Coordinates of C-alpha atoms in Angstrom, one line a residue:
Chain A
M1 CA 60.8 60.9 70.0
S2 CA 58.3 61.6 67.3
F3 CA 56.2 63.4 69.9
Y4 CA 59.2 65.6 70.9
I5 CA 60.1 66.4 67.3
A6 CA 56.5 67.4 66.6
T7 CA 56.7 69.7 69.6
V8 CA 59.8 71.3 68.3
V9 CA 58.3 71.7 64.8
V10 CA 55.2 73.5 66.4
I11 CA 57.3 75.8 68.5
F12 CA 59.6 76.5 65.6
G13 CA 56.7 77.5 63.4
I14 CA 55.2 79.8 66.0
D15 CA 58.6 81.4 66.6
V16 CA 59.1 82.0 62.9
L17 CA 55.7 83.7 62.7
A18 CA 56.7 85.9 65.6
A19 CA 60.0 86.7 64.0
W20 CA 58.4 87.6 60.7
A21 CA 56.1 90.0 62.5
L22 CA 59.0 91.7 64.3
N23 CA 61.0 91.7 61.0
L24 CA 58.2 93.7 59.4
Q25 CA 58.4 96.2 62.2
Y26 CA 62.2 96.3 62.7
G27 CA 63.7 95.0 59.6
L28 CA 61.5 96.7 57.1
A29 CA 60.4 99.8 59.0
G30 CA 63.3 100.2 61.5
I31 CA 60.9 100.3 64.5
P32 CA 62.9 98.9 67.5
N33 CA 59.9 97.2 69.1
F34 CA 61.3 96.0 72.4
A35 CA 57.7 95.5 73.6
F36 CA 57.0 92.9 70.9
I37 CA 56.3 90.1 73.3
V38 CA 53.4 92.1 74.8
F39 CA 51.5 91.9 71.5
Q40 CA 52.1 88.2 71.3
A41 CA 50.8 87.9 74.8
A42 CA 47.7 90.0 74.0
G43 CA 46.8 87.8 71.1
A44 CA 47.3 84.7 73.3
Y45 CA 45.1 86.2 76.1
T46 CA 42.4 87.1 73.7
A47 CA 42.3 83.6 72.2
A48 CA 42.4 82.1 75.7
I49 CA 39.5 84.0 77.2
L50 CA 37.4 83.5 74.2
T51 CA 37.6 79.7 74.4
L52 CA 37.7 79.3 78.2
G53 CA 34.0 80.1 78.5
P54 CA 32.3 82.7 80.6
M55 CA 33.8 83.2 84.0
T56 CA 31.4 82.1 86.8
A57 CA 31.4 82.5 90.5
S58 CA 32.9 79.0 90.9
S59 CA 35.7 79.6 88.3
A60 CA 39.1 78.9 89.8
Q61 CA 40.7 81.6 87.8
T62 CA 39.8 85.2 87.0
Y63 CA 39.9 86.8 83.6
I64 CA 38.2 89.5 81.6
G65 CA 35.1 88.5 79.7
G66 CA 35.1 84.9 78.6
A67 CA 33.2 83.1 75.8
H68 CA 33.0 79.8 74.0
V69 CA 33.9 80.5 70.4
P70 CA 35.2 78.1 67.8
F71 CA 38.9 77.6 67.4
V72 CA 39.1 79.5 64.1
V73 CA 37.3 82.5 65.6
G74 CA 39.6 82.4 68.5
L75 CA 42.6 82.6 66.2
I76 CA 41.1 85.5 64.2
A77 CA 40.4 87.2 67.6
S78 CA 44.0 86.7 68.6
M79 CA 45.1 88.6 65.6
A80 CA 42.5 91.3 66.4
G81 CA 43.8 91.4 70.0
G82 CA 47.4 91.9 69.0
A83 CA 46.4 94.5 66.3
A84 CA 44.2 96.4 68.7
L85 CA 46.8 96.7 71.3
A86 CA 49.4 97.7 68.7
A87 CA 47.0 100.4 67.4
V88 CA 46.6 101.9 70.9
V89 CA 50.4 101.7 71.7
G90 CA 51.4 102.8 68.2
A91 CA 49.1 105.9 68.3
F92 CA 51.5 107.2 70.9
A93 CA 54.8 105.4 70.2
M94 CA 54.9 105.8 66.4
K95 CA 54.9 109.6 66.6
R96 CA 58.0 111.3 65.2
M97 CA 60.8 110.7 67.6
R98 CA 64.3 109.4 67.6
A99 CA 64.6 105.6 67.4
D100 CA 66.5 105.3 70.7
Y101 CA 63.7 107.1 72.5
Q102 CA 61.2 104.8 70.8
A103 CA 63.2 101.8 71.8
A104 CA 63.3 103.0 75.5
I105 CA 59.5 103.7 75.5
L106 CA 58.6 100.3 74.1
L107 CA 61.0 98.4 76.5
I108 CA 59.6 100.3 79.5
L109 CA 56.1 99.6 78.3
A110 CA 56.8 95.9 78.2
L111 CA 58.2 96.0 81.7
I112 CA 55.3 97.9 83.1
L113 CA 52.6 95.8 81.4
N114 CA 54.3 92.6 82.6
Q115 CA 54.5 94.0 86.1
F116 CA 50.9 95.2 86.0
V117 CA 49.5 91.8 84.8
T118 CA 51.6 89.9 87.3
T119 CA 50.6 92.0 90.2
D120 CA 46.9 92.6 89.5
T121 CA 45.2 89.3 90.3
S122 CA 41.6 90.7 89.9
L123 CA 41.9 91.1 86.1
F124 CA 44.6 88.7 84.9
N125 CA 44.9 86.2 87.7
G126 CA 48.4 87.4 88.6
T127 CA 51.3 85.0 88.4
S128 CA 48.9 82.0 88.2
G129 CA 47.8 83.0 84.7
L130 CA 45.3 81.0 82.9
A131 CA 45.1 77.2 82.6
N132 CA 42.8 74.5 81.1
I133 CA 42.6 76.1 77.7
T134 CA 41.1 73.5 75.4
R135 CA 43.2 72.2 72.6
P136 CA 41.4 72.5 69.2
L137 CA 40.3 69.6 67.0
G138 CA 39.9 67.4 70.1
S139 CA 36.7 65.8 68.7
L140 CA 38.7 64.6 65.7
I141 CA 42.0 63.4 67.2
N142 CA 43.0 62.7 70.8
P143 CA 44.6 66.0 71.8
N144 CA 47.3 64.1 73.8
S145 CA 48.3 61.9 71.0
T146 CA 51.4 62.2 68.7
G147 CA 48.9 62.4 65.8
W148 CA 47.4 65.5 67.2
Q149 CA 50.9 67.0 67.6
W150 CA 51.7 66.5 64.0
A151 CA 48.3 67.7 62.9
Y152 CA 48.8 70.9 64.8
A153 CA 52.3 71.2 63.4
G154 CA 50.8 71.0 59.9
L155 CA 48.3 73.7 60.8
V156 CA 51.0 76.0 62.2
W157 CA 53.2 75.6 59.1
A158 CA 50.2 76.0 56.8
L159 CA 49.5 79.3 58.5
C160 CA 53.2 80.1 58.2
A161 CA 53.0 79.6 54.4
V162 CA 50.0 82.0 54.3
V163 CA 51.8 84.6 56.4
L164 CA 55.0 84.3 54.4
F165 CA 53.0 85.0 51.2
V166 CA 51.5 88.1 52.8
V167 CA 54.7 89.5 54.3
Q168 CA 56.6 88.9 51.1
R169 CA 53.9 90.6 49.1
L170 CA 53.9 93.5 51.5
S171 CA 57.7 93.8 51.7
R172 CA 58.0 93.8 47.9
S173 CA 55.2 96.3 47.3
S174 CA 55.7 100.0 46.8
W175 CA 54.4 100.3 50.4
G176 CA 57.2 98.1 51.6
R177 CA 59.7 100.2 49.6
A178 CA 58.3 103.4 51.2
L179 CA 58.8 101.8 54.6
R180 CA 62.4 100.9 53.9
A181 CA 62.9 104.5 52.6
Q182 CA 61.6 106.1 55.8
R183 CA 63.7 103.6 57.8
D184 CA 66.8 104.9 56.1
H185 CA 65.8 108.6 56.2
D186 CA 62.4 109.6 57.5
A187 CA 62.7 113.3 56.8
A188 CA 63.5 112.7 53.2
A189 CA 60.7 110.2 52.8
A190 CA 58.3 112.7 54.3
A191 CA 59.6 115.4 52.0
L192 CA 58.8 113.1 49.0
G193 CA 55.2 112.7 50.0
C194 CA 55.3 109.6 52.3
N195 CA 53.2 109.9 55.5
V196 CA 55.8 108.5 57.7
V197 CA 53.7 108.3 60.9
A198 CA 50.9 106.5 59.1
L199 CA 53.3 104.1 57.5
K200 CA 54.9 103.2 60.8
L201 CA 51.5 102.8 62.5
Q202 CA 50.3 100.6 59.7
V203 CA 53.2 98.2 59.9
F204 CA 53.1 98.3 63.7
V205 CA 49.5 97.1 63.6
I206 CA 50.1 94.5 60.9
G207 CA 53.0 93.2 62.9
G208 CA 50.8 93.2 66.0
A209 CA 48.2 91.1 64.3
I210 CA 50.8 88.5 63.2
A211 CA 52.3 88.6 66.7
G212 CA 48.8 88.0 68.1
L213 CA 48.3 85.1 65.8
S214 CA 51.5 83.5 66.9
G215 CA 50.4 84.0 70.5
G216 CA 47.0 82.4 69.8
L217 CA 48.6 79.4 68.3
L218 CA 51.0 79.1 71.2
V219 CA 48.3 79.4 73.9
F220 CA 46.1 76.7 72.2
Y221 CA 49.2 74.5 72.1
L222 CA 50.4 75.0 75.6
Q223 CA 46.8 75.2 77.1
A224 CA 48.1 77.8 79.5
W225 CA 48.8 81.5 79.6
N226 CA 51.4 82.5 82.2
T227 CA 53.0 85.9 82.7
G228 CA 56.4 84.2 83.2
T229 CA 56.4 83.2 79.6
W230 CA 56.0 86.8 78.3
G231 CA 59.1 88.5 79.8
Y232 CA 61.0 91.1 77.8
E233 CA 63.9 88.8 77.3
E234 CA 61.7 86.7 75.0
T235 CA 61.7 89.8 72.7
L236 CA 65.5 89.9 72.7
A237 CA 65.6 86.2 71.5
I238 CA 63.4 87.2 68.5
F239 CA 65.6 90.2 67.8
V240 CA 68.7 88.0 67.8
S241 CA 67.0 85.6 65.4
I242 CA 66.4 88.4 63.0
L243 CA 69.9 89.9 63.4
I244 CA 71.6 86.6 62.8
G245 CA 69.3 85.4 60.1
G246 CA 69.1 88.6 58.0
V247 CA 67.4 91.9 58.8
A248 CA 64.5 92.5 56.3
N249 CA 64.9 89.1 54.8
N250 CA 62.1 86.7 55.6
W251 CA 64.0 83.6 54.5
G252 CA 67.0 84.6 56.5
V253 CA 64.7 85.0 59.5
I254 CA 63.7 81.3 59.3
V255 CA 67.4 80.4 59.5
G256 CA 68.0 82.8 62.4
T257 CA 65.0 81.5 64.3
F258 CA 66.2 77.9 63.8
L259 CA 69.7 78.8 65.1
V260 CA 68.5 80.8 68.1
Q261 CA 65.2 79.3 69.2
I262 CA 66.0 75.7 68.4
V263 CA 69.8 75.3 68.5
F264 CA 70.5 77.7 71.3
V265 CA 67.3 77.7 73.3
E266 CA 65.7 74.3 72.8
V267 CA 68.7 72.0 72.4
P268 CA 70.3 73.0 75.8
N269 CA 67.1 71.5 77.4
L270 CA 68.3 68.1 76.3
L271 CA 71.8 68.5 77.8
P272 CA 72.4 67.0 81.2
Q273 CA 72.1 69.6 84.0
F274 CA 75.4 70.7 85.4
G275 CA 76.5 73.2 88.1
Y276 CA 73.8 74.7 90.3
I277 CA 70.2 74.7 89.4
G278 CA 69.4 77.3 86.8
L279 CA 72.9 77.6 85.5
V280 CA 72.0 76.1 82.1
D281 CA 69.1 78.5 81.7
A282 CA 71.4 81.4 82.7
L283 CA 74.0 80.3 80.2
E284 CA 71.4 80.2 77.5
W285 CA 70.7 83.9 77.9
I286 CA 74.4 84.7 78.1
V287 CA 74.9 82.9 74.8
I288 CA 72.0 84.8 73.2
G289 CA 73.5 88.1 74.4
L290 CA 76.9 87.1 73.0
L291 CA 75.3 86.1 69.7
W292 CA 73.7 89.6 69.5
M293 CA 77.0 91.3 70.0
I294 CA 78.8 89.0 67.5
A295 CA 76.1 89.5 64.9
I296 CA 76.3 93.3 65.1
A297 CA 80.1 93.3 65.2
F298 CA 80.9 90.9 62.4
R299 CA 77.9 90.4 60.2
P300 CA 75.2 93.1 60.9
Q301 CA 73.4 92.1 57.6
G302 CA 72.9 88.6 58.9
V303 CA 73.5 85.2 57.3
I304 CA 71.1 85.9 54.4
P305 CA 71.2 89.7 53.9
E306 CA 68.4 91.9 52.7
R307 CA 67.8 91.2 49.1
R308 CA 68.9 93.8 46.5
V309 CA 65.9 94.8 44.3
R310 CA 67.4 95.2 40.9
A311 CA 65.9 97.6 38.4
A312 CA 65.2 94.7 35.9
R313 CA 62.9 93.1 38.4
L314 CA 61.0 96.3 38.7
G315 CA 60.3 96.2 35.0
A316 CA 63.1 98.4 33.8
G317 CA 64.9 97.4 30.5
A318 CA 68.6 97.4 30.0
P319 CA 70.3 100.7 30.9
I320 CA 70.0 103.3 28.1
R321 CA 73.7 104.2 28.5
A322 CA 76.0 101.2 28.6
V323 CA 79.0 100.9 30.8
P324 CA 82.3 101.1 28.7
G325 CA 83.7 97.7 27.9
E326 CA 80.6 95.8 29.0
P327 CA 77.6 94.7 26.9
P328 CA 74.4 96.4 28.1
S329 CA 73.0 93.2 29.6
R330 CA 75.9 92.9 32.0
A331 CA 75.9 96.5 32.9
A332 CA 72.7 96.0 34.9
S333 CA 74.2 93.2 37.0
R334 CA 77.6 94.8 37.5
P335 CA 78.9 94.1 41.0
V336 CA 78.6 97.2 43.1
G337 CA 81.9 96.8 44.9
S338 CA 83.7 97.6 41.6
A339 CA 81.1 100.3 40.7
Q340 CA 82.3 102.4 43.6
Q341 CA 85.7 102.9 42.0
V342 CA 84.2 104.1 38.7
P343 CA 84.7 107.8 38.7
L344 CA 81.6 109.9 37.9
G345 CA 81.5 110.6 34.2
A346 CA 83.8 107.8 33.3
A347 CA 80.8 106.1 31.8
G348 CA 80.6 108.2 28.8
P349 CA 78.0 107.6 26.1
V350 CA 78.8 104.5 24.3
S351 CA 75.6 103.5 22.7
G352 CA 71.9 104.3 22.8
S353 CA 72.3 107.7 24.5
S354 CA 69.1 109.3 23.6
E355 CA 69.6 112.7 25.1
Q356 CA 72.1 114.8 27.1
Chain B
M1 CA 65.4 144.4 57.8
I2 CA 64.5 143.9 54.2
A3 CA 61.2 142.6 52.9
V4 CA 62.1 140.8 49.7
Q5 CA 59.6 141.1 46.9
T6 CA 59.4 139.4 43.5
P7 CA 60.2 141.6 40.5
Q8 CA 57.3 143.8 39.4
G9 CA 54.7 142.0 37.3
A10 CA 55.8 138.5 38.3
R11 CA 53.1 136.6 40.2
P12 CA 54.5 135.3 43.5
L13 CA 54.0 131.5 43.9
V14 CA 55.6 131.4 47.3
E15 CA 55.2 134.1 49.9
V16 CA 57.0 134.0 53.2
E17 CA 55.8 136.5 55.7
D18 CA 57.5 137.6 58.8
L19 CA 58.8 134.1 59.6
V20 CA 60.4 133.5 63.0
V21 CA 61.9 130.2 63.9
T22 CA 63.4 129.7 67.4
Y23 CA 65.3 126.8 68.8
G24 CA 67.4 126.4 71.8
G25 CA 66.6 130.0 72.8
V26 CA 68.1 131.3 69.6
R27 CA 66.1 133.1 66.9
A28 CA 67.6 131.2 64.0
V29 CA 65.2 132.9 61.5
D30 CA 64.2 136.4 62.6
G31 CA 61.3 137.9 60.7
V32 CA 62.1 136.9 57.2
T33 CA 59.7 138.1 54.5
L34 CA 60.2 137.0 50.9
S35 CA 58.5 135.9 47.8
V36 CA 59.5 133.8 44.8
A37 CA 57.7 133.8 41.4
A38 CA 57.0 130.7 39.4
G39 CA 59.9 130.3 37.0
E40 CA 62.3 132.3 39.2
V41 CA 65.5 131.1 41.0
L42 CA 66.1 132.9 44.2
G43 CA 69.5 132.3 45.7
I44 CA 70.2 132.5 49.5
V45 CA 73.7 133.3 50.6
G46 CA 75.2 134.1 53.9
P47 CA 77.8 133.0 56.4
N48 CA 77.5 129.8 58.4
G49 CA 74.8 130.1 61.1
A50 CA 72.9 132.8 59.3
G51 CA 69.7 130.8 59.4
K52 CA 69.6 129.8 55.7
S53 CA 68.9 126.0 56.3
T54 CA 66.4 126.8 59.1
L55 CA 64.5 129.1 56.7
L56 CA 64.4 126.3 54.2
A57 CA 63.3 123.8 56.8
A58 CA 60.4 126.1 57.9
I59 CA 59.3 126.4 54.2
G60 CA 59.6 122.7 53.7
G61 CA 57.8 121.8 56.9
Q62 CA 60.7 120.1 58.7
M63 CA 60.6 122.9 61.4
R64 CA 57.6 124.7 62.7
P65 CA 57.9 128.5 62.9
E66 CA 57.0 130.3 66.0
R67 CA 55.4 133.1 64.0
G68 CA 54.7 134.1 60.4
H69 CA 53.2 132.4 57.4
V70 CA 54.3 130.4 54.4
R71 CA 51.9 130.6 51.4
L72 CA 52.0 128.5 48.3
D73 CA 49.9 129.9 45.5
G74 CA 47.9 131.9 48.0
A75 CA 47.1 128.9 50.3
D76 CA 48.6 129.0 53.8
I77 CA 50.8 125.9 54.3
T78 CA 52.5 127.1 57.5
R79 CA 51.1 124.3 59.6
L80 CA 51.0 121.5 57.1
P81 CA 53.3 118.5 57.7
P82 CA 56.1 117.9 55.1
H83 CA 54.3 115.1 53.3
R84 CA 51.3 117.2 52.7
R85 CA 53.4 120.0 51.4
A86 CA 55.1 117.5 49.1
R87 CA 51.7 116.6 47.7
R88 CA 51.2 120.3 46.9
G89 CA 54.5 120.3 45.0
V90 CA 57.1 121.4 47.6
V91 CA 60.2 119.3 47.1
R92 CA 63.6 119.6 48.7
T93 CA 67.1 118.4 49.1
F94 CA 69.0 118.4 52.4
Q95 CA 72.3 119.9 53.5
D96 CA 73.5 116.5 54.5
T97 CA 72.7 114.1 51.7
S98 CA 69.5 112.2 52.5
E99 CA 69.7 109.2 50.3
F100 CA 67.9 106.0 51.3
G101 CA 71.1 104.1 51.9
R102 CA 69.8 100.5 51.7
L103 CA 67.7 101.2 48.6
T104 CA 69.2 101.0 45.2
V105 CA 69.7 104.2 43.2
F106 CA 66.7 103.0 41.0
E107 CA 64.5 102.4 44.1
N108 CA 65.4 105.8 45.5
L109 CA 64.0 107.3 42.4
L110 CA 60.9 105.1 42.4
V111 CA 60.0 106.1 46.0
A112 CA 60.1 109.7 44.8
G113 CA 58.2 109.0 41.6
L114 CA 55.4 107.1 43.3
G115 CA 55.3 109.4 46.4
E116 CA 52.1 109.3 48.4
Q117 CA 50.6 106.7 46.1
G118 CA 53.5 104.4 46.6
A119 CA 53.3 104.8 50.4
S120 CA 49.6 104.0 50.4
L121 CA 48.8 100.5 51.8
V122 CA 45.5 100.4 50.0
A123 CA 46.9 101.5 46.7
A124 CA 49.8 99.1 47.0
T125 CA 47.7 96.0 47.9
L126 CA 44.3 96.6 46.4
G127 CA 44.9 98.8 43.5
A128 CA 47.5 96.6 41.8
R129 CA 46.5 97.6 38.3
A130 CA 46.6 101.4 38.8
Q131 CA 49.7 101.0 40.8
G132 CA 51.3 99.0 38.0
R133 CA 50.6 101.8 35.5
R134 CA 52.0 104.4 37.9
T135 CA 55.1 102.2 38.5
A136 CA 55.6 101.8 34.7
V137 CA 55.6 105.6 34.3
A138 CA 58.0 106.0 37.2
V139 CA 60.3 103.3 35.9
A140 CA 60.5 104.9 32.5
R141 CA 61.2 108.3 34.0
A142 CA 63.8 106.9 36.4
T143 CA 65.6 105.1 33.5
E144 CA 65.7 108.3 31.5
L145 CA 67.0 110.4 34.4
I146 CA 69.6 107.9 35.4
S147 CA 70.9 107.9 31.8
R148 CA 70.9 111.7 31.6
F149 CA 73.0 111.9 34.8
E150 CA 75.3 109.1 33.6
L151 CA 74.6 106.7 36.5
D152 CA 73.4 103.7 34.4
H153 CA 76.3 101.6 35.8
L154 CA 75.1 102.4 39.3
R155 CA 71.4 102.0 39.1
D156 CA 71.4 98.7 41.1
A157 CA 74.0 100.0 43.6
Y158 CA 72.8 100.7 47.1
A159 CA 72.8 104.5 47.6
M160 CA 75.1 104.0 50.7
E161 CA 77.7 102.6 48.3
L162 CA 78.0 105.8 46.4
S163 CA 80.4 108.7 46.7
G164 CA 79.2 112.0 48.3
G165 CA 78.8 113.6 44.9
Q166 CA 76.9 110.7 43.5
R167 CA 74.6 110.7 46.5
R168 CA 73.9 114.4 45.8
L169 CA 72.9 113.5 42.3
V170 CA 70.5 110.9 43.5
E171 CA 68.9 113.5 45.7
V172 CA 68.5 115.9 42.8
M173 CA 67.2 113.2 40.6
R174 CA 64.6 112.3 43.2
C175 CA 63.4 115.8 43.1
L176 CA 63.2 115.6 39.3
M177 CA 61.1 112.5 39.6
R178 CA 58.3 114.5 41.1
E179 CA 56.6 117.5 39.4
P180 CA 57.7 120.2 41.8
R181 CA 56.1 123.6 42.0
L182 CA 58.6 124.8 44.6
L183 CA 62.0 123.3 44.7
L184 CA 64.1 123.9 47.8
L185 CA 67.8 123.2 47.3
D186 CA 70.3 123.2 50.2
E187 CA 73.8 123.4 48.8
P188 CA 73.0 121.3 45.8
T189 CA 76.3 121.2 44.1
V190 CA 78.6 120.3 47.0
G191 CA 80.8 117.4 46.2
V192 CA 79.6 117.0 42.6
A193 CA 82.2 116.5 39.9
P194 CA 82.7 119.8 37.9
H195 CA 81.2 118.7 34.6
L196 CA 78.1 117.3 36.4
S197 CA 77.9 120.4 38.5
E198 CA 77.7 122.3 35.2
Q199 CA 75.0 120.0 34.1
L200 CA 73.1 120.5 37.3
R201 CA 73.2 124.3 36.8
H202 CA 71.5 123.8 33.4
E203 CA 69.1 121.5 35.0
Y204 CA 68.0 124.0 37.6
R205 CA 67.6 126.7 34.9
R206 CA 65.5 124.2 32.8
I207 CA 63.3 123.4 35.8
A208 CA 62.8 127.1 36.6
A209 CA 62.0 127.7 32.9
S210 CA 59.2 125.1 33.2
G211 CA 57.5 127.3 35.7
V212 CA 58.9 126.0 39.0
A213 CA 59.9 128.4 41.7
V214 CA 63.4 127.5 43.0
L215 CA 65.0 128.5 46.3
M216 CA 68.6 127.7 46.5
I217 CA 71.2 127.9 49.3
E218 CA 74.6 128.0 47.7
H219 CA 78.0 128.9 48.9
V220 CA 79.7 128.8 45.5
L221 CA 79.2 132.3 44.3
E222 CA 80.0 131.3 40.7
V223 CA 77.0 128.9 40.8
V224 CA 74.8 131.7 42.3
E225 CA 75.8 134.1 39.6
A226 CA 75.1 131.5 36.9
V227 CA 71.8 130.2 38.1
C228 CA 70.0 132.7 40.3
D229 CA 67.7 135.5 39.0
R230 CA 67.8 137.2 42.4
V231 CA 69.8 136.8 45.5
I232 CA 69.1 137.4 49.2
V233 CA 71.8 137.6 51.8
M234 CA 71.1 136.5 55.3
E235 CA 73.0 137.2 58.5
N236 CA 71.9 136.4 62.1
G237 CA 68.5 135.1 60.9
A238 CA 67.6 138.2 58.9
V239 CA 67.8 139.3 55.3
I240 CA 70.4 142.1 55.0
A241 CA 70.5 142.5 51.3
E242 CA 68.4 141.6 48.2
G243 CA 68.7 142.2 44.5
S244 CA 70.6 140.9 41.5
F245 CA 73.9 139.1 42.0
D246 CA 75.9 142.2 41.1
E247 CA 73.8 144.5 43.2
V248 CA 74.1 142.3 46.3
M249 CA 77.8 141.8 45.9
Q250 CA 78.3 145.6 45.9
S251 CA 76.0 146.1 48.9
K252 CA 77.8 147.7 51.8
A253 CA 75.9 145.5 54.3
V254 CA 77.1 142.4 52.5
Q255 CA 80.7 143.5 52.5
D256 CA 80.5 144.4 56.2
A257 CA 79.0 141.0 57.0
Y258 CA 81.6 139.0 55.0
L259 CA 84.7 141.2 55.6
G260 CA 83.8 142.7 58.9

């Protein structure tokens, strides 16, 4: 049981990493990256071939390049792989265009790349994919033991902590604010000096790097890289995690990932099979699709919505002009629902009005 | 067709020369030439579909002209993308309000105040100290502006939660957060409560007095009369009259265009 729980903890951590990466791109920047899984796969492939060793004539599988690098280098390379592919794709897909076209382009790209990798056996070994990828830290702990499982879970969550720190810093920075601004109105952001294309390309590459890292961690854990694992529908599951958890809220994304990837994807595996073979799997995707629709219809902001950044947190003092009937300290935290009903100009100068 | 020139002696800050903008097979702007001096407010009036907003978009960089030039202080900016024009001091509002809906009013102003520096990944992550100083300046300016426009009680409201008039104010305040050299305003008083509309008029005059060239599309003739030094009238993409408010209103071409 402990072995199984450790497995779930590892997969959960990797899924959270992936969701944070997509949340940067979609939640913060509004980029509908329906090709997300491709960047995770690219990171995983990079990590795999760099640890499988050089391909020889007697190798049972074909892949590009091949080397024996330490685990840590492999992980860094997985980030570079995801980022590099994101830079190439982003150079085209992040140009100024409507979000629906962008979504279509990225989804089609995911389908084409999956088809290409699956069909072309000379480069990527086709549907067989890659196997026999060595688990790291094998010299320290038996890689098939429960202890190794927990050690790897610890490593994954330690990296999660680092990535959370980075994504939170980025999200709260003026750069993150500019990204949210262009998400809401790109023409206005550009007219205020923001280079919208550069902003989107940057967040696309950073998201690609984190996606690559999550792919690297996954491939070292599974010891295999198989095209069947990288279907576009996997991207949809990550999207639903974000929509349910909270768009542009990294804490909400943890909740959403738990609900979708663990409760709705993982737990059904424990249920007894019923109906024809494959029915449970099919139902799983139906439930995910329903969750998406329910989230958009009833709670588009997610379980934990995007956090409101109050002026006081940005270093602003109390408002110069207080709201009638309220002490200045409360004026700053006045609920917005009621603020809407306050007619313009009703807030006449009560105190501290320095100029008109 | 009339080539609009600044009054004699005034140095033109903005020069638009033979500008043609075509889309969907229609010449929305058809050979417009005009200039605006620093400190001058030029009003643009004309019926719907006259090409006023398209002209503003071509000057602001949102649309690329097929022909012609836009010069700012002698430098050709015709091919520059909007964000690079903004860095040179071209700032604008939009016909449909362009607030950042899921940013608070205060944040809307900060984005404008920090502009290109705020959007720089390097400045935001590596230059924390310098960015902190810039942010402090922007925060102080935003606080002062929000107070001047009586929106203190809404500073932490999401812009999407505001009324149409309030959104318009946020847009104008964003422009004031920057130090514009050329301010492009597309119907800037629509939906704004009367007393604040009055305040906005003073604000535009004040901005112009500080040496900013202002180009303003406005349908409310009372506002045009109060704010604009000169007025041009557009119809079918071309300028059909130019002069002071009174001159333009008495022009036969204008009366024909409006009254048929």
